[in-house]
Amino acid sequence: MSLLVVGLSHRSAPVSVLERAALNADAQTKLLHDTVAAEPATEAAVLATCNRIELYADVDKFHAGVAELSTLLAQHSGVGLEELTPYLYVHYEDRAVHHLFSVACGLDSMVVGEGQILGQIKDSLARAQDLHTAGKLLNDLFQQALRVGKRAHSETGIDRAGQSLVTFGLEQLAAGGDVQRWAAGRRALVIGAGSMSSLAAATLARAGVAEIVVANRTFDRAERLAEILQEADDNAVAARAVRMNAVPDELTRADVVVSCTGATGLVLTAESVAQAVEGRTGQPPVAEPRFTAVQPEAPQPTADENCPLDLAAAQPGFSVMGEAAVAGMDAATLEQHATWAAGGSTRPAGGRTTESAEVDAELITALAATAATVGRIPERRRPEPVAERPAPVVFLLDLAMPRDIDAAVHRLAGVRLVDIESLAEASADAPMAADVDQVRRIVSDEVAAFGAAMRAAHITPTVVALRTMAADVVAAEIARLHGRLPDLDDRQRGEIRQAVHRVVDKLLHAPTVRVKQLAAEPGGTGYADALRTLFDLDPETVASVSRAEDSTETKDRPA
């Protein structure tokens, strides 16, 4: 059996795809059950966070495993397989181990070095254990990943390379300023009471907000989080819980809003945020236009009635012949337009010369070739010079996947919204600490050690079966000797028994130690097969040893 991971993350897929592919708790449970029920897999675990969805499995066939896991991810995420496939990545055996260890250390996080991923890996393992989908391989793998992640954070300064997504998000809300100075005295609304929301609430409390209101669909969880915030020894803050139907009223009073729920639809619409801003300022916020069309200087020429361009839909001031006119057209229509433009070269219109018409025809033909590759020619747009935006009165941090807050809120004046997409853009320019290289070395060393341990463990049942067979042979020979020499006393029988055992142990010691060493090296898995063949070991005996080891394997919760 071999480790296989199939998944997608912020590195491989756009936020819009991750948002649609997000798995809630029920979908993760069903995915795990269906994975272990599939033929290629015997174990499974799902690591689902706000910026990654990964399915880990122990499979006996690589290609069949990739096909099955990809299909299952598509089925349970609701994104079609053809659409999902370009964004999927696959890691196998040592590469899969390397990937998970890197994830555990925060090297693959949106904010490099953040430590929250360790809690998410811990939760992933606990879920697989509860559902009995994690066997020896995944238990060992995920437990070791947790240890590697903790080692990276304790032995290096990776924490300085990045911080939690919550901290990074608050820094973006503060526009790079001091978070504590920005947050001091503000009123905060936290929507959700899960691990991410709890972390956000605790971070806001440490930053010095005056009050935190917690809203959650399960009111008891909101109350519990509010109690924890009030009872904290070092960061006690005024906190209270409300039900979700109170969010509109609380939104009007809140300065800072953090939302991270498992909802599949929007929790805050642009309209609800606009109403909250109006309730605070008495003025409805204006939705600022982000772009305006480029207006060419040349006047629009007279169009031929056979022109394939829909002139009724064309914006005034666009050149019928020029690039602006064909913005958004597909390749086939562009080709028709090029033919029409070329034919018009013999009958210049609107003061156009034959030469300029030919140039336009060549340009449109070239654009058609581009459209055939990229789909459509993007509209010619440029940023509109707008007046300086008013200072925000409401700050919103959306850490949910799929998003909780309507992206249209970005355009509301008086509002600053930071969401997963904007965090990804901001973190792309974040400086990398020198400690990252040290963490990478730790990961490489740990991957090699884990691989050696797994390969050595693979041969252990064969070695145990060999020693068991030798012990049975010794016992049979001692019994036969006792039958042939009944006059031996107990002391003599004991001496003979010890002598025979010592001979067998000395004969087996060197080869069994050496075969474990060889099996631990890359490519050493064949030594177990060779040992079984040389000593004619019963495969069922070896398998029974493996089952016995699995049944006695300690499966404690991850620390």
Coordinates of C-alpha atoms in Angstrom, one line a residue:
M1 CA 0.0 0.0 0.0
S2 CA 1.2 3.6 -0.7
L3 CA 0.3 7.1 0.3
L4 CA -1.5 9.3 -2.2
V5 CA -2.8 12.9 -1.8
V6 CA -5.0 14.7 -4.3
G7 CA -6.1 18.2 -3.7
L8 CA -6.3 21.9 -4.6
S9 CA -5.2 25.0 -2.7
H10 CA -4.7 28.7 -3.1
R11 CA -1.5 27.9 -5.0
S12 CA -3.2 25.8 -7.7
A13 CA -6.7 27.3 -7.9
P14 CA -8.3 30.7 -7.9
V15 CA -10.4 31.7 -4.9
S16 CA -13.6 31.4 -6.9
V17 CA -12.9 27.7 -7.5
L18 CA -11.9 27.1 -3.9
E19 CA -15.0 28.8 -2.8
R20 CA -17.3 26.6 -4.8
A21 CA -15.3 23.4 -3.8
A22 CA -15.4 24.1 -0.1
L23 CA -16.6 21.1 2.0
N24 CA -18.7 21.4 5.1
A25 CA -18.5 18.9 7.9
D26 CA -21.2 16.6 6.5
A27 CA -19.6 16.6 3.1
Q28 CA -16.2 15.7 4.6
T29 CA -17.8 12.8 6.5
K30 CA -19.5 11.4 3.4
L31 CA -16.2 11.9 1.4
L32 CA -14.2 9.8 3.9
H33 CA -16.8 7.0 4.0
D34 CA -17.0 6.9 0.2
T35 CA -13.2 6.9 -0.1
V36 CA -12.6 3.9 2.1
A37 CA -15.5 2.1 0.4
A38 CA -13.8 2.6 -3.0
E39 CA -11.6 -0.2 -4.3
P40 CA -8.1 1.4 -4.4
A41 CA -8.2 2.9 -0.9
T42 CA -8.1 1.4 2.6
E43 CA -7.5 4.6 4.7
A44 CA -8.6 8.2 4.2
A45 CA -8.3 11.6 5.8
V46 CA -9.5 15.0 4.6
L47 CA -7.6 18.2 5.3
A48 CA -10.0 21.1 4.6
T49 CA -9.2 24.7 5.5
C50 CA -10.1 28.1 4.1
N51 CA -7.5 27.8 1.4
R52 CA -7.0 24.1 0.7
I53 CA -9.0 20.9 0.2
E54 CA -6.8 17.7 0.3
L55 CA -7.8 14.0 0.3
Y56 CA -5.1 11.6 1.7
A57 CA -5.5 7.9 1.2
D58 CA -3.6 4.6 1.4
V59 CA -4.0 3.0 -2.0
D60 CA -2.8 -0.1 -3.7
K61 CA -2.9 1.3 -7.3
F62 CA -1.5 4.7 -8.3
H63 CA -3.5 5.5 -11.5
A64 CA -6.7 4.0 -10.2
G65 CA -6.3 5.8 -7.0
V66 CA -5.8 9.2 -8.7
A67 CA -8.8 8.7 -10.8
E68 CA -11.0 7.6 -7.9
L69 CA -9.9 10.3 -5.5
S70 CA -10.3 13.0 -8.2
T71 CA -13.8 11.8 -9.0
L72 CA -14.8 11.7 -5.3
L73 CA -13.5 15.2 -4.7
A74 CA -15.5 16.4 -7.7
Q75 CA -18.7 14.6 -6.6
H76 CA -18.6 15.9 -3.0
S77 CA -17.5 19.4 -3.8
G78 CA -20.2 19.9 -6.5
V79 CA -17.6 21.1 -9.0
G80 CA -17.6 19.1 -12.2
L81 CA -14.6 16.9 -12.7
E82 CA -13.6 18.5 -16.0
E83 CA -13.6 21.9 -14.4
L84 CA -11.9 20.8 -11.3
T85 CA -9.1 18.7 -12.9
P86 CA -6.9 21.5 -14.1
Y87 CA -6.5 22.8 -10.6
L88 CA -5.8 19.5 -8.9
Y89 CA -2.3 18.4 -7.8
V90 CA -1.2 14.9 -7.0
H91 CA 1.6 13.8 -4.6
Y92 CA 2.6 10.1 -4.1
E93 CA 4.7 8.3 -1.5
D94 CA 7.7 10.4 -0.3
R95 CA 6.4 13.5 -2.2
A96 CA 3.1 13.2 -0.4
V97 CA 4.9 13.0 3.0
H98 CA 7.0 16.0 2.0
H99 CA 3.9 17.9 1.1
L100 CA 2.1 17.3 4.4
F101 CA 5.2 18.1 6.5
S102 CA 5.6 21.3 4.5
V103 CA 1.9 22.2 5.1
A104 CA 2.3 21.4 8.8
C105 CA 5.3 23.8 9.1
G106 CA 3.4 26.6 7.4
L107 CA 5.5 26.6 4.3
D108 CA 2.5 26.1 2.0
S109 CA 0.2 28.5 3.9
M110 CA -1.2 31.7 2.4
V111 CA 0.8 33.5 5.1
V112 CA 4.1 31.6 5.4
G113 CA 4.8 30.4 8.9
E114 CA 1.3 30.7 10.4
G115 CA 0.7 28.1 13.1
Q116 CA -3.0 27.7 12.9
I117 CA -2.6 24.9 10.3
L118 CA -1.4 22.6 13.1
G119 CA -4.8 22.7 14.8
Q120 CA -6.4 22.0 11.5
I121 CA -4.3 19.0 10.9
K122 CA -5.0 17.8 14.4
D123 CA -8.8 18.2 13.8
S124 CA -8.4 16.3 10.5
L125 CA -6.8 13.3 12.2
A126 CA -9.3 13.3 15.0
R127 CA -12.2 13.3 12.5
A128 CA -10.7 10.3 10.6
Q129 CA -10.1 8.5 13.9
D130 CA -13.7 9.1 15.0
L131 CA -14.9 7.7 11.6
H132 CA -12.4 4.8 11.7
T133 CA -11.0 5.8 8.3
A134 CA -7.5 6.3 9.6
G135 CA -5.3 3.2 9.9
K136 CA -1.7 2.7 10.8
L137 CA -0.3 4.7 7.9
L138 CA -2.3 7.9 8.3
N139 CA -2.2 7.8 12.0
D140 CA 1.6 7.6 11.9
L141 CA 1.8 10.2 9.1
F142 CA -0.4 12.8 10.7
Q143 CA 1.0 12.4 14.2
Q144 CA 4.5 12.8 12.8
A145 CA 3.4 15.9 10.7
L146 CA 2.2 17.5 14.0
R147 CA 5.6 16.8 15.6
V148 CA 7.5 18.2 12.6
G149 CA 5.4 21.3 12.6
K150 CA 6.0 21.8 16.3
R151 CA 9.7 21.2 15.8
A152 CA 9.8 23.8 13.1
H153 CA 8.2 26.5 15.2
S154 CA 10.3 25.7 18.3
E155 CA 13.7 25.4 16.6
T156 CA 13.5 28.2 14.0
G157 CA 12.1 31.7 13.7
I158 CA 9.5 30.6 11.2
D159 CA 6.9 32.5 13.3
R160 CA 8.7 35.7 12.3
A161 CA 8.2 34.9 8.6
G162 CA 4.5 35.1 9.0
Q163 CA 1.6 35.1 11.4
S164 CA -1.9 33.6 11.6
L165 CA -4.3 34.5 8.9
V166 CA -6.3 36.4 11.5
T167 CA -3.3 38.6 12.5
F168 CA -2.4 39.2 8.9
G169 CA -6.0 40.1 8.1
L170 CA -6.2 42.6 10.9
E171 CA -2.9 44.2 9.8
Q172 CA -4.5 44.7 6.3
L173 CA -7.5 46.3 7.9
A174 CA -5.2 48.6 9.8
A175 CA -3.6 49.5 6.5
G176 CA -0.2 48.5 7.7
G177 CA -0.4 50.5 10.9
D178 CA -0.1 49.4 14.5
V179 CA -3.0 46.9 15.1
Q180 CA -3.3 47.7 18.8
R181 CA -3.4 51.4 18.2
W182 CA -6.0 50.9 15.4
A183 CA -8.2 48.5 17.4
A184 CA -8.1 50.3 20.8
G185 CA -11.5 51.3 22.0
R186 CA -13.4 49.9 19.0
R187 CA -16.4 47.6 19.1
A188 CA -16.1 44.3 17.4
L189 CA -18.7 41.8 16.0
V190 CA -17.5 38.3 15.5
I191 CA -19.8 36.1 13.4
G192 CA -19.2 32.4 14.0
A193 CA -17.9 30.5 17.0
G194 CA -15.5 28.0 15.5
S195 CA -11.8 27.7 15.8
M196 CA -11.0 30.6 13.4
S197 CA -13.7 32.9 14.9
S198 CA -12.4 32.1 18.4
L199 CA -8.9 32.9 17.4
A200 CA -10.1 36.2 15.8
A201 CA -12.0 37.1 19.0
A202 CA -8.9 36.3 21.2
T203 CA -6.7 38.4 18.9
L204 CA -9.1 41.3 19.0
A205 CA -9.2 41.1 22.8
R206 CA -5.4 41.2 23.0
A207 CA -5.4 44.2 20.6
G208 CA -7.5 46.1 23.0
V209 CA -11.0 46.4 21.6
A210 CA -13.6 47.7 24.0
E211 CA -16.3 45.1 23.4
I212 CA -16.8 41.9 21.5
V213 CA -20.2 40.7 20.4
V214 CA -20.3 37.0 19.3
A215 CA -23.1 35.8 17.0
N216 CA -23.6 32.2 16.0
R217 CA -26.3 29.9 14.7
T218 CA -25.8 27.7 17.8
F219 CA -26.4 30.2 20.6
D220 CA -24.8 28.0 23.3
R221 CA -21.5 28.1 21.5
A222 CA -21.6 31.9 21.2
E223 CA -22.3 32.1 24.9
R224 CA -19.4 29.8 25.7
L225 CA -17.0 31.9 23.6
A226 CA -18.2 35.1 25.2
E227 CA -17.7 33.6 28.7
I228 CA -14.1 32.6 27.8
L229 CA -13.3 36.1 26.6
Q230 CA -14.7 37.6 29.8
E231 CA -12.9 35.2 32.1
A232 CA -9.5 35.4 30.4
D233 CA -6.8 36.3 32.9
D234 CA -4.6 38.4 30.6
N235 CA -7.0 39.7 27.9
A236 CA -10.4 40.0 29.6
V237 CA -12.8 42.1 27.6
A238 CA -16.5 43.0 27.8
A239 CA -18.2 40.3 25.7
R240 CA -21.7 39.1 25.1
A241 CA -23.5 36.6 22.8
V242 CA -26.4 37.3 20.4
R243 CA -28.4 35.2 18.1
M244 CA -27.9 35.4 14.3
N245 CA -31.1 37.4 13.8
A246 CA -29.6 40.2 15.9
V247 CA -26.6 40.7 13.4
P248 CA -28.3 43.5 11.4
D249 CA -28.7 45.6 14.5
E250 CA -25.2 44.8 15.9
L251 CA -23.7 45.6 12.5
T252 CA -24.9 49.2 12.8
R253 CA -23.0 49.5 16.1
A254 CA -19.9 47.6 15.2
D255 CA -16.6 49.2 14.1
V256 CA -14.9 45.9 13.2
V257 CA -16.6 42.8 11.9
V258 CA -15.0 39.4 11.5
S259 CA -17.0 36.6 9.9
C260 CA -16.0 33.0 9.5
T261 CA -18.9 30.6 9.4
G262 CA -19.7 27.4 7.5
A263 CA -22.6 28.9 5.7
T264 CA -22.9 28.0 2.0
G265 CA -24.5 31.4 1.2
L266 CA -23.7 35.0 2.0
V267 CA -24.0 36.0 5.6
L268 CA -23.7 39.7 4.9
T269 CA -24.9 41.2 1.6
A270 CA -23.8 44.5 0.2
E271 CA -27.2 45.9 0.9
S272 CA -27.0 45.0 4.6
V273 CA -23.6 46.5 5.0
A274 CA -24.8 49.7 3.1
Q275 CA -27.7 49.9 5.5
A276 CA -25.4 49.6 8.5
V277 CA -23.1 52.4 7.2
E278 CA -26.2 54.6 6.6
G279 CA -27.3 53.9 10.1
R280 CA -24.0 55.1 11.4
T281 CA -23.5 58.1 9.2
G282 CA -27.0 59.1 8.1
Q283 CA -25.8 59.0 4.5
P284 CA -26.2 56.0 2.2
P285 CA -22.8 54.9 0.9
V286 CA -22.1 55.4 -2.8
A287 CA -21.0 52.3 -4.8
E288 CA -17.9 53.6 -6.5
P289 CA -17.4 52.7 -10.2
R290 CA -14.1 50.9 -10.5
F291 CA -13.5 51.3 -14.2
T292 CA -14.6 53.3 -17.2
A293 CA -14.3 52.6 -20.9
V294 CA -11.5 54.2 -22.9
Q295 CA -13.0 56.7 -25.3
P296 CA -11.0 56.9 -28.5
E297 CA -10.3 60.4 -29.9
A298 CA -11.3 59.5 -33.5
P299 CA -15.0 59.9 -34.3
Q300 CA -17.1 56.8 -35.0
P301 CA -17.2 56.2 -38.7
T302 CA -20.3 55.2 -40.7
A303 CA -20.9 51.5 -40.5
D304 CA -21.7 49.2 -43.3
E305 CA -25.0 47.4 -42.9
N306 CA -23.3 44.0 -43.2
C307 CA -21.0 44.7 -40.3
P308 CA -21.3 41.7 -37.8
L309 CA -20.8 44.1 -34.9
D310 CA -24.0 44.9 -33.0
L311 CA -23.8 48.6 -33.3
A312 CA -26.9 49.1 -31.2
A313 CA -25.1 47.7 -28.2
A314 CA -21.8 49.5 -29.0
Q315 CA -20.9 52.3 -26.6
P316 CA -20.7 55.8 -28.3
G317 CA -17.3 56.9 -29.2
F318 CA -15.9 53.4 -30.0
S319 CA -14.3 52.8 -33.3
V320 CA -16.2 50.3 -35.4
M321 CA -13.0 49.2 -37.1
G322 CA -10.6 49.5 -34.2
E323 CA -9.7 47.3 -31.3
A324 CA -12.1 48.9 -28.9
A325 CA -15.0 47.9 -31.1
V326 CA -14.1 44.2 -30.9
A327 CA -13.5 44.0 -27.2
G328 CA -15.4 41.0 -25.8
M329 CA -16.0 39.4 -29.2
D330 CA -15.3 35.7 -29.7
A331 CA -12.9 34.4 -32.3
A332 CA -15.5 33.4 -34.9
T333 CA -17.2 36.8 -34.8
L334 CA -13.8 38.5 -35.0
E335 CA -12.9 36.6 -38.2
Q336 CA -16.2 37.7 -39.8
H337 CA -15.5 41.2 -38.7
A338 CA -12.0 41.0 -40.3
T339 CA -13.4 39.9 -43.6
W340 CA -15.9 42.7 -43.5
A341 CA -13.2 45.3 -42.7
A342 CA -11.0 44.0 -45.5
G343 CA -13.9 44.2 -48.0
G344 CA -14.5 47.8 -46.9
S345 CA -11.0 48.7 -47.9
T346 CA -12.3 49.5 -51.4
R347 CA -15.0 51.8 -50.1
P348 CA -13.5 54.0 -47.4
A349 CA -16.2 55.4 -45.0
G350 CA -16.2 58.2 -42.6
G351 CA -13.0 59.7 -44.1
R352 CA -11.0 56.5 -43.7
T353 CA -8.3 55.7 -46.2
T354 CA -7.8 52.4 -48.0
E355 CA -4.5 52.0 -46.1
S356 CA -6.1 52.5 -42.7
A357 CA -8.9 50.0 -43.5
E358 CA -6.3 47.4 -44.5
V359 CA -4.4 48.0 -41.2
D360 CA -7.6 47.5 -39.3
A361 CA -8.3 44.3 -41.1
E362 CA -4.9 43.0 -40.2
L363 CA -5.3 44.1 -36.6
I364 CA -8.6 42.4 -36.3
T365 CA -7.3 39.2 -37.8
A366 CA -4.5 39.2 -35.3
L367 CA -7.0 39.8 -32.5
A368 CA -9.0 36.8 -33.8
A369 CA -6.0 34.6 -33.4
T370 CA -5.5 35.8 -29.8
A371 CA -9.2 35.3 -29.0
A372 CA -8.9 31.7 -30.3
T373 CA -6.2 31.1 -27.6
V374 CA -7.6 33.1 -24.6
G375 CA -11.3 32.9 -25.4
R376 CA -12.2 36.6 -25.8
I377 CA -10.5 39.9 -26.2
P378 CA -10.8 41.7 -22.8
E379 CA -12.6 45.0 -22.9
R380 CA -10.3 48.0 -23.1
R381 CA -10.6 49.6 -19.7
R382 CA -8.5 52.0 -17.6
P383 CA -8.9 53.0 -13.9
E384 CA -11.2 55.9 -13.5
P385 CA -9.6 58.8 -11.7
V386 CA -11.8 59.0 -8.6
A387 CA -11.8 61.4 -5.7
E388 CA -10.1 60.1 -2.5
R389 CA -12.2 57.6 -0.7
P390 CA -13.6 58.7 2.6
A391 CA -12.1 57.2 5.7
P392 CA -13.8 53.9 6.5
V393 CA -16.3 53.8 9.3
V394 CA -16.7 50.0 9.2
F395 CA -13.9 47.4 8.8
L396 CA -14.8 43.9 7.7
L397 CA -12.6 40.8 7.7
D398 CA -14.0 37.8 5.9
L399 CA -12.1 34.6 6.6
A400 CA -14.7 32.1 5.4
M401 CA -14.5 29.8 2.4
P402 CA -16.9 30.1 0.7
R403 CA -17.1 33.8 1.4
D404 CA -19.5 35.1 4.1
I405 CA -19.5 38.8 2.9
D406 CA -20.6 39.9 -0.6
A407 CA -17.5 40.9 -2.7
A408 CA -19.5 43.9 -3.9
V409 CA -18.9 45.5 -0.5
H410 CA -15.4 46.4 -1.8
R411 CA -17.0 49.1 -3.8
L412 CA -18.9 50.8 -0.9
A413 CA -17.5 54.1 0.2
G414 CA -16.8 54.2 4.0
V415 CA -16.1 50.5 4.1
R416 CA -12.9 48.5 4.1
L417 CA -13.3 44.8 3.4
V418 CA -10.4 42.3 3.6
D419 CA -11.3 38.8 2.4
I420 CA -9.4 35.6 1.4
E421 CA -8.8 36.9 -2.2
S422 CA -7.3 40.2 -1.1
L423 CA -5.3 38.4 1.6
A424 CA -3.8 36.2 -1.1
E425 CA -2.8 39.2 -3.2
A426 CA -1.2 40.9 -0.2
S427 CA 0.7 37.9 1.1
A428 CA 2.2 37.3 -2.4
D429 CA 4.4 40.3 -1.7
A430 CA 5.2 39.4 1.9
P431 CA 9.0 39.0 2.6
M432 CA 10.3 35.5 3.3
A433 CA 12.4 35.1 6.4
A434 CA 15.8 33.4 6.3
D435 CA 14.4 30.8 8.7
V436 CA 12.3 29.4 5.9
D437 CA 15.4 27.7 4.5
Q438 CA 16.1 26.1 7.9
V439 CA 12.5 24.8 8.0
R440 CA 12.9 23.3 4.6
R441 CA 16.0 21.4 5.7
I442 CA 14.0 20.1 8.7
V443 CA 11.3 18.9 6.5
S444 CA 13.7 17.1 4.2
D445 CA 15.4 15.4 7.1
E446 CA 12.1 14.4 8.6
V447 CA 10.8 13.0 5.3
A448 CA 13.9 10.8 4.9
A449 CA 13.5 9.6 8.5
F450 CA 9.8 8.9 8.1
G451 CA 10.4 7.0 4.9
A452 CA 13.1 4.9 6.4
A453 CA 10.9 4.1 9.4
M454 CA 8.0 3.1 7.1
R455 CA 10.2 0.9 5.0
A456 CA 11.7 -0.7 8.1
A457 CA 8.3 -1.2 9.5
H458 CA 7.2 -2.9 6.3
I459 CA 9.8 -5.7 6.8
T460 CA 9.2 -6.1 10.5
P461 CA 6.2 -8.6 10.2
T462 CA 8.4 -10.8 7.9
V463 CA 11.3 -10.7 10.4
V464 CA 8.9 -11.6 13.2
A465 CA 7.4 -14.4 11.2
L466 CA 10.9 -15.7 10.5
R467 CA 11.8 -15.7 14.2
T468 CA 8.5 -17.4 15.0
M469 CA 9.2 -20.1 12.5
A470 CA 12.7 -20.6 14.0
A471 CA 11.3 -20.8 17.5
D472 CA 8.8 -23.4 16.4
V473 CA 11.6 -25.5 14.8
V474 CA 13.6 -25.3 18.0
A475 CA 10.6 -26.3 20.1
A476 CA 9.9 -29.3 17.8
E477 CA 13.5 -30.4 17.9
I478 CA 13.8 -30.1 21.7
A479 CA 10.6 -32.1 22.1
R480 CA 12.0 -34.8 19.8
L481 CA 15.3 -34.9 21.7
H482 CA 13.4 -35.3 25.0
G483 CA 11.6 -38.3 23.6
R484 CA 14.8 -39.9 22.4
L485 CA 16.7 -39.2 25.6
P486 CA 14.2 -39.7 28.5
D487 CA 17.0 -40.1 31.1
L488 CA 18.2 -36.5 30.9
D489 CA 17.6 -34.5 34.1
D490 CA 16.1 -31.0 34.2
R491 CA 19.5 -29.3 34.4
Q492 CA 20.7 -31.1 31.3
R493 CA 17.5 -30.4 29.4
G494 CA 17.8 -26.7 30.2
E495 CA 21.4 -26.6 29.1
I496 CA 20.5 -28.2 25.7
R497 CA 17.5 -25.9 25.3
Q498 CA 19.6 -22.8 25.9
A499 CA 22.4 -24.0 23.6
V500 CA 20.0 -24.5 20.7
H501 CA 18.3 -21.2 21.2
R502 CA 21.7 -19.4 21.3
V503 CA 22.8 -21.0 18.1
V504 CA 19.6 -20.0 16.3
D505 CA 19.7 -16.5 17.7
K506 CA 23.3 -16.0 16.6
L507 CA 22.5 -17.3 13.1
L508 CA 19.5 -15.0 12.7
H509 CA 20.9 -11.9 14.4
A510 CA 23.2 -10.6 11.7
P511 CA 20.9 -11.2 8.7
T512 CA 17.7 -9.8 10.4
V513 CA 19.6 -6.7 11.6
R514 CA 21.1 -6.2 8.2
V515 CA 17.9 -6.7 6.3
K516 CA 16.2 -4.1 8.4
Q517 CA 19.0 -1.6 7.5
L518 CA 18.7 -2.4 3.9
A519 CA 14.9 -2.2 3.9
A520 CA 15.1 1.3 5.4
E521 CA 17.0 2.6 2.4
P522 CA 15.2 3.9 -0.7
G523 CA 14.2 1.0 -2.9
G524 CA 14.6 -1.5 0.0
T525 CA 11.0 -2.8 0.0
G526 CA 12.0 -5.8 -2.1
Y527 CA 14.0 -7.4 0.8
A528 CA 10.8 -8.5 2.6
D529 CA 9.8 -10.5 -0.5
A530 CA 13.2 -12.0 -0.8
L531 CA 13.2 -13.0 2.9
R532 CA 9.8 -14.7 2.5
T533 CA 11.0 -16.5 -0.6
L534 CA 14.3 -17.7 0.8
F535 CA 12.8 -19.1 4.0
D536 CA 9.5 -20.2 2.4
L537 CA 7.4 -18.2 4.9
D538 CA 3.7 -18.6 4.8
P539 CA 2.2 -15.2 3.5
E540 CA -0.8 -15.7 5.8
T541 CA 1.5 -15.9 8.8
V542 CA 3.2 -12.6 7.9
A543 CA -0.2 -11.0 7.3
S544 CA -1.4 -12.2 10.7
V545 CA 1.6 -10.6 12.4
S546 CA 0.6 -7.3 10.6
R547 CA -3.0 -7.6 11.8
A548 CA -1.8 -8.2 15.3
E549 CA 0.4 -5.1 15.2
D550 CA -2.5 -3.0 13.9
S551 CA -4.8 -4.2 16.6
T552 CA -2.4 -3.3 19.3
E553 CA -1.4 0.0 17.7
T554 CA -2.0 3.0 20.1
K555 CA -4.4 5.5 18.4
D556 CA -4.4 8.2 21.0
R557 CA -5.7 11.7 20.1
P558 CA -3.0 13.9 18.6
A559 CA -1.3 16.0 21.3

